[in-house]
CSV table of C-alpha atoms and ligand atoms in Angstrom, one decimal:
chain,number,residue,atom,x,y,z
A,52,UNK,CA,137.9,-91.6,98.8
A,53,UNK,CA,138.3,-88.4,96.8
A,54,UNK,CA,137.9,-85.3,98.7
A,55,UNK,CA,135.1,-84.0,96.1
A,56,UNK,CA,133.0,-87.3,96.8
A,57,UNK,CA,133.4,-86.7,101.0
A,58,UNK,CA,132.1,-82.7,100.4
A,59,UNK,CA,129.3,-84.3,98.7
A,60,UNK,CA,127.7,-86.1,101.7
A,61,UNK,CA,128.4,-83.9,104.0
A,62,UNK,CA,124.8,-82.8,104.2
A,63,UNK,CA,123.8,-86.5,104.6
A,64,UNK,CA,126.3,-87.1,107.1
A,65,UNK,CA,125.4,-84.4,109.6
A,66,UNK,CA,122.2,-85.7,111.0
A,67,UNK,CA,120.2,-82.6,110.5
A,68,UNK,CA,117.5,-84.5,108.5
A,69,UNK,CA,117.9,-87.6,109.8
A,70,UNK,CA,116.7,-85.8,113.5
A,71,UNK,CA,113.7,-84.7,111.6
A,72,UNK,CA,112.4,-87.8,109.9
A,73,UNK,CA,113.2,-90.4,112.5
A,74,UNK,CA,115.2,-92.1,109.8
A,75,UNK,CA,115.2,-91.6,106.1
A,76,UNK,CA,117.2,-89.0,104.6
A,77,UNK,CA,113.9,-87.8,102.2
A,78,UNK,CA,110.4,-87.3,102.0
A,79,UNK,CA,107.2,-89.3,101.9
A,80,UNK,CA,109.0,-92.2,104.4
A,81,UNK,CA,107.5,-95.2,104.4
A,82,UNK,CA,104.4,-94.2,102.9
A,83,UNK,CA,106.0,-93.6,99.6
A,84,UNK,CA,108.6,-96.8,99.9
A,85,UNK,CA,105.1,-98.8,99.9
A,86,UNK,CA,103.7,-96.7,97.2
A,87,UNK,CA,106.6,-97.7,94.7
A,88,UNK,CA,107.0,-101.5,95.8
A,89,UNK,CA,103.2,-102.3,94.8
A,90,UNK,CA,104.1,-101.1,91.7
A,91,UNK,CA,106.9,-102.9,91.6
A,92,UNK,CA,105.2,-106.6,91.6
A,93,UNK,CA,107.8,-108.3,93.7
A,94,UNK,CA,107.9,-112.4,94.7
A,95,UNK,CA,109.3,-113.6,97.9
A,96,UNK,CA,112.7,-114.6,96.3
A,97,UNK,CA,113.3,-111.7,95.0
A,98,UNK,CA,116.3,-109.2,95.7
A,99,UNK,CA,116.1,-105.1,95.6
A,100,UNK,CA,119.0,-103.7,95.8
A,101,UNK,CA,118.5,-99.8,97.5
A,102,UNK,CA,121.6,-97.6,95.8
A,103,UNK,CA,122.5,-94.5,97.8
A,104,UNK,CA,120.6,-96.1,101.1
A,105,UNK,CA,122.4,-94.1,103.5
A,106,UNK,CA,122.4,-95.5,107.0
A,107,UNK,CA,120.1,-98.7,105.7
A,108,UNK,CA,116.7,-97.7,107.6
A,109,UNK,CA,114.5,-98.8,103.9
A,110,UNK,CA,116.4,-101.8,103.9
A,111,UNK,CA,116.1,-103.0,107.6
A,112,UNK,CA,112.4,-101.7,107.2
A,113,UNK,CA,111.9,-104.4,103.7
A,114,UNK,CA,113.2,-107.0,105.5
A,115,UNK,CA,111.4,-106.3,108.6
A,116,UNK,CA,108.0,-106.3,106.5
A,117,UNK,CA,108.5,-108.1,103.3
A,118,UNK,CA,109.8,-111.2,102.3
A,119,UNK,CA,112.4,-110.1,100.4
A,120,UNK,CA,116.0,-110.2,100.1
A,121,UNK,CA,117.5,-106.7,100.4
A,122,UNK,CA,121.1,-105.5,100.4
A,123,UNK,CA,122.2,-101.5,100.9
A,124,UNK,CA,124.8,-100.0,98.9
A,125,UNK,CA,125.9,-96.5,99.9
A,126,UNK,CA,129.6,-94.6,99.8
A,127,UNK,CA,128.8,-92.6,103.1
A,128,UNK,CA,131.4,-95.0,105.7
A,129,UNK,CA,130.0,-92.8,107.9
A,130,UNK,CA,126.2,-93.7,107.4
A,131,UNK,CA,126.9,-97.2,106.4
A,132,UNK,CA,128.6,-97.5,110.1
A,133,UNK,CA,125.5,-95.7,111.7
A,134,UNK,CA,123.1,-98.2,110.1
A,135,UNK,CA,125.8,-101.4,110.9
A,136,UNK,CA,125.4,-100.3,114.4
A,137,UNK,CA,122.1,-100.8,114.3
A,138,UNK,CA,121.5,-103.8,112.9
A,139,UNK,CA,124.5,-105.4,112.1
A,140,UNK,CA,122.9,-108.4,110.4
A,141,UNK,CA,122.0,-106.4,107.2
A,142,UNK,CA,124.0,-106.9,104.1
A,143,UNK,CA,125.3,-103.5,103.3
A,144,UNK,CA,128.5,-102.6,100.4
A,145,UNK,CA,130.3,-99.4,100.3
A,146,UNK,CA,130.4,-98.6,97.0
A,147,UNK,CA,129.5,-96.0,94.4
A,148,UNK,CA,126.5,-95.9,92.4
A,149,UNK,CA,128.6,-95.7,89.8
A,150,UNK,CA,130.6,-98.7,90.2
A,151,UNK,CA,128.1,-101.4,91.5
A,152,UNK,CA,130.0,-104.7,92.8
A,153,UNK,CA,127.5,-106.9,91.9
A,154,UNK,CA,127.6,-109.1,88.6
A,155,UNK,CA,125.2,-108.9,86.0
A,156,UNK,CA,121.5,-109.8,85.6
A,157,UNK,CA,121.6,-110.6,89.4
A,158,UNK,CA,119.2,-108.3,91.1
A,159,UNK,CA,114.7,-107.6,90.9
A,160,UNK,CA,114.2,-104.1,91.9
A,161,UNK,CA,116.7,-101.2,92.1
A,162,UNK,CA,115.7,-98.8,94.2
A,163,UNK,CA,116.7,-94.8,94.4
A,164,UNK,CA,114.9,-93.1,97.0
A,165,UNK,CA,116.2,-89.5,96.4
A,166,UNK,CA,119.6,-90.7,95.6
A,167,UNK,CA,119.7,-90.3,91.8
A,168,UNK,CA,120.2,-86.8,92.3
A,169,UNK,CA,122.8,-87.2,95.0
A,170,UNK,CA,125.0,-89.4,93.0
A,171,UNK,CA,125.4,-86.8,90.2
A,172,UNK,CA,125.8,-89.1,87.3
A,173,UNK,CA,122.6,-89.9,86.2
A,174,UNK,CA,124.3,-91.7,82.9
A,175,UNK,CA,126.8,-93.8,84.7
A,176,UNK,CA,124.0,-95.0,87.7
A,177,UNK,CA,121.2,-96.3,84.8
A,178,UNK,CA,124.3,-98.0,82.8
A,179,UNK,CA,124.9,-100.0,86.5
A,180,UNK,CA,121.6,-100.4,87.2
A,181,UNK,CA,120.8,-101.3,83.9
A,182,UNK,CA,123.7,-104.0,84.0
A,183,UNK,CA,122.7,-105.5,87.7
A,184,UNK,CA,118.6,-105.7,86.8
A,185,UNK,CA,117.7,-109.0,85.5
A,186,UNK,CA,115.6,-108.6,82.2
A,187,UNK,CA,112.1,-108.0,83.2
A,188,UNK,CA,113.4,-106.0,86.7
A,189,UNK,CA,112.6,-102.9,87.9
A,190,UNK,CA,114.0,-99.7,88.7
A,191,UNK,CA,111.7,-97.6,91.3
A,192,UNK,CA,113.3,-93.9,91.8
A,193,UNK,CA,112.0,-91.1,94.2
A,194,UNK,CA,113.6,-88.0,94.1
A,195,UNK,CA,113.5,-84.1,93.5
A,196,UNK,CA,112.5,-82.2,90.1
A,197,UNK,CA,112.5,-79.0,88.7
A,198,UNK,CA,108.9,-77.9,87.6
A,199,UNK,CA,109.3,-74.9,86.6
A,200,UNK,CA,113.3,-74.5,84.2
A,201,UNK,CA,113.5,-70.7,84.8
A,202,UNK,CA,114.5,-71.4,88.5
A,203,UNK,CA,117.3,-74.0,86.9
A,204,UNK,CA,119.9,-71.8,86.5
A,205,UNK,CA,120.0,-70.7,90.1
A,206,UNK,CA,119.5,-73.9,91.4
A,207,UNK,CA,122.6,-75.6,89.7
A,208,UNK,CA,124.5,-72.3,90.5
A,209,UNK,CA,124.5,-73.2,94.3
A,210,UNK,CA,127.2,-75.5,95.2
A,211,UNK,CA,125.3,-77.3,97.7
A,212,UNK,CA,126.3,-80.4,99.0
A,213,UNK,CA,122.7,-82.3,98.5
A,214,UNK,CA,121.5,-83.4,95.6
A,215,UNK,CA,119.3,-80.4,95.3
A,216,UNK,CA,121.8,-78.6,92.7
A,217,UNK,CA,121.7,-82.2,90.0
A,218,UNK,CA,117.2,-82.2,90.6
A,219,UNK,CA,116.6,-83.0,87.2
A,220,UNK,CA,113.9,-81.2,84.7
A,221,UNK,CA,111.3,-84.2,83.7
A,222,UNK,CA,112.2,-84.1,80.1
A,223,UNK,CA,115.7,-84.7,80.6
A,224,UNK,CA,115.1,-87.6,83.0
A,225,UNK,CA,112.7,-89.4,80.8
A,226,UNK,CA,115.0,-88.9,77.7
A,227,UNK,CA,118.0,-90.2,80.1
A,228,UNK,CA,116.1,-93.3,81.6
A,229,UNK,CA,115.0,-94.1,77.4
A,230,UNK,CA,118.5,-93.3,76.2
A,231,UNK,CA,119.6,-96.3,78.2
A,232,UNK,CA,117.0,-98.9,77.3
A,233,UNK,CA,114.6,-98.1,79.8
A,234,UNK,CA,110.7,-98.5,79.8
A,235,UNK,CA,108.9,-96.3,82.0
A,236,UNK,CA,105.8,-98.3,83.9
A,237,UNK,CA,104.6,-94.9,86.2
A,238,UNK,CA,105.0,-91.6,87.1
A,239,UNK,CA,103.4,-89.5,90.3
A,240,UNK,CA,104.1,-86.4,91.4
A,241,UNK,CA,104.5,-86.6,95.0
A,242,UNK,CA,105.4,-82.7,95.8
A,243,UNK,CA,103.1,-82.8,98.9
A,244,UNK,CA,105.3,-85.0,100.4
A,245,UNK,CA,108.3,-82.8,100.3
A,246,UNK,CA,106.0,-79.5,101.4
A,247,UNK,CA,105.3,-81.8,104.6
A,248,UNK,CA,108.7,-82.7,105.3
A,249,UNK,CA,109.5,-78.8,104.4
A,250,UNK,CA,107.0,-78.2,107.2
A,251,UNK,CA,108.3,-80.5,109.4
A,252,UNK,CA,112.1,-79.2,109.4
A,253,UNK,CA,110.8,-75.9,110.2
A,254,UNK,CA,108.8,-76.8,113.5
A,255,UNK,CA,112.2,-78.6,114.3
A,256,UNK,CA,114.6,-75.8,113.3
A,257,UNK,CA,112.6,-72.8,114.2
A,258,UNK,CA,112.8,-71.7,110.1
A,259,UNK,CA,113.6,-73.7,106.8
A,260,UNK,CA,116.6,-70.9,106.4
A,261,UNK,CA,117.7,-72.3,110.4
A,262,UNK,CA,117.6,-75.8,109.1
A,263,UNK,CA,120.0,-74.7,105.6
A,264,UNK,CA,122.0,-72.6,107.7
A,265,UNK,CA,123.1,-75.8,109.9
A,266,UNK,CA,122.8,-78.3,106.8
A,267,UNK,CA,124.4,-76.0,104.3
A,268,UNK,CA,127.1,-73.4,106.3
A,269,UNK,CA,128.8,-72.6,103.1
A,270,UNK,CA,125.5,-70.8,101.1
A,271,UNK,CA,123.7,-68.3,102.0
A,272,UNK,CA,120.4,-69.8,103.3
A,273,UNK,CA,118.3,-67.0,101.5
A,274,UNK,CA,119.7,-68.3,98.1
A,275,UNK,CA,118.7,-71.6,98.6
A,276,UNK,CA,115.3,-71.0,99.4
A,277,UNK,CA,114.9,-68.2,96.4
A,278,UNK,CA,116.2,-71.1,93.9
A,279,UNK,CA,114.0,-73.7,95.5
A,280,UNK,CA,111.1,-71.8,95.1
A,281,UNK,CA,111.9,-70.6,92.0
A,282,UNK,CA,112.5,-73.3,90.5
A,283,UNK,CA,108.9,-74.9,92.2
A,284,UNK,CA,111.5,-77.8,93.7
A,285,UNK,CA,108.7,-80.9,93.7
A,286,UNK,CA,108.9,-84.9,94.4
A,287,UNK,CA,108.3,-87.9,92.2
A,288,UNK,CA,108.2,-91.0,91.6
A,289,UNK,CA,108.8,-93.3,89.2
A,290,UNK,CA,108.6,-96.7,88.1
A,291,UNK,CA,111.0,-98.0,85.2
A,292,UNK,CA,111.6,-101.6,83.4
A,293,UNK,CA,114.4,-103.4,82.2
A,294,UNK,CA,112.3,-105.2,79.2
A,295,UNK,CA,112.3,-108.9,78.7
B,55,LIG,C1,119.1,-88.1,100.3
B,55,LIG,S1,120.1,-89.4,100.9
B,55,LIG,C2,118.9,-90.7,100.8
B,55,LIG,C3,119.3,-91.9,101.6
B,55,LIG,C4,118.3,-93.1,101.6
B,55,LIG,N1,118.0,-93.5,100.3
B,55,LIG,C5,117.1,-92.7,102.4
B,55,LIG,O1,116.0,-92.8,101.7
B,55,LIG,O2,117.1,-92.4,103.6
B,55,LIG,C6,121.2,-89.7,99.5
B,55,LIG,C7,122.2,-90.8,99.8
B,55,LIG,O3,123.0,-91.0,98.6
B,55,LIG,C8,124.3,-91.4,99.0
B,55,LIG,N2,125.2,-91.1,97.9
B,55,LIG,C9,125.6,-89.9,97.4
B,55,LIG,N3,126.5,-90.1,96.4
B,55,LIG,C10,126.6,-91.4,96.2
B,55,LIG,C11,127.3,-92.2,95.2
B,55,LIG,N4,128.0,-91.7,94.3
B,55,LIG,N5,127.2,-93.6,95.3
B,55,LIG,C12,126.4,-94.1,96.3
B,55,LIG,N6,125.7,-93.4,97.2
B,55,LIG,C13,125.8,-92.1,97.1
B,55,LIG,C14,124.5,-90.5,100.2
B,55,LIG,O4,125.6,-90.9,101.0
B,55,LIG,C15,123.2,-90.6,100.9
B,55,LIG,O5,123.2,-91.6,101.8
């Protein structure tokens, strides 16, 4: 793999936010995975396929509580071996988001739970996703934004290993998702999620700037948390269609 796509998990890899949530690598946890699948209107035969699922914890938890088929697909060998370990029964592909090895018009539901932003290439992942979703599917995202654009600059400056530095502006994502044939069902703003889990890293850590010291060694933690805050990080979701 090339070296640039092994820097950019390293913030994934290292467990610091795993230790936090008890499993996924994002806010909201299982809470918000319901949230988007009852807006999804799934049947038992269908498949989601969960791109950038890290060590697999949303799929083992859909096919411990739906009747669904689910399959990972993440290109952290690292994470994907964490999950394996696990629970070696679930289907998982190391691949990129990019470059999905899975023919056409095969899958239900795509689903991106803060990965769209960690895959940096929003363009190439909805041409995949577009090409694997059966007419009629779904595409269900989670992930960061930037609510207020002054704070963009700064943000995208930082070169941060998450996906924090590609958080999209709304306007830019809708356009992107329309660009490429996609109709958009829903769209929450779930920023209360992310102040929780923001809360939550700082009881672990002793401090937020403790946790991005550990998580991000290579940026001064103070930057970060100026271009977080000015750029009023927040959490969505959103619900997309492939149309019949
Ligand atoms: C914030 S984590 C979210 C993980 C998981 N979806 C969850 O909810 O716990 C982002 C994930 O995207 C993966 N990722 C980053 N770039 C990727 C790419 N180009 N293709 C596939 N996965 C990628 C990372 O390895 C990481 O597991």
């Amino acid at each position: 793999m090339p070296a640039g796509l092994a820097a950019r998990q390293a913030m994934y890899e290292n467990g610091s936010l795993g230790r936090v949530t008890g499993g996924p690598l994002r806010p909201g946890g299982w809470t918000l995975t319901e949230r988007m699948l009852s807006q999804c209107e799934l049947c038992a035969v269908d498949t989601v396929l969960d791109v950038g699922c890290g060590d697999g914890s949303t799929v083992r938890y859909l096919l411990e509580n739906h009747t669904i088929h689910a399959i990972g697909l993440d290109n952290s060998v690292r994470l994907l071996r964490q999950g394996h370990l696990q629970a070696s029964h679930i289907p998982f592909t190391c691949a990129l988001g990019t470059s999905i090895p899975i023919a056409s018009r095969q899958i239900d539901l795509v689903l991106s739970e803060c990965s769209l932003s960690a895959i940096s290439n929003a363009d190439s992942f909805l041409s995949e996703t577009w090409r694997v979703l059966r007419y009629g599917g779904r595409l269900a995202i989670s992930d960061v934004y930037i609510r207020d654009p002054a704070g963009t600059q700064s943000l995208r400056a930082l070169p941060l290993t998450c996906g924090l530095r590609d958080a999209f502006e709304l306007p830019e994502l809708m356009q992107c998702l329309q660009k490429h044939g996609f109709e958009i069902l829903a769209w929450e703003d779930h920023s209360e999620a992310l102040k929780n889990l923001a809360g939550q890293v700082a009881l672990s850590h002793g401090s937020i700037s403790d946790f991005w010291s550990q998580s991000e060694p290579q940026v001064n933690p103070l930057d970060i948390v100026l271009a977080i805050s000015r750029a009023r990080v927040g959490y969505f979701v959103l619900i997309a269609k492939k149309p019949a």
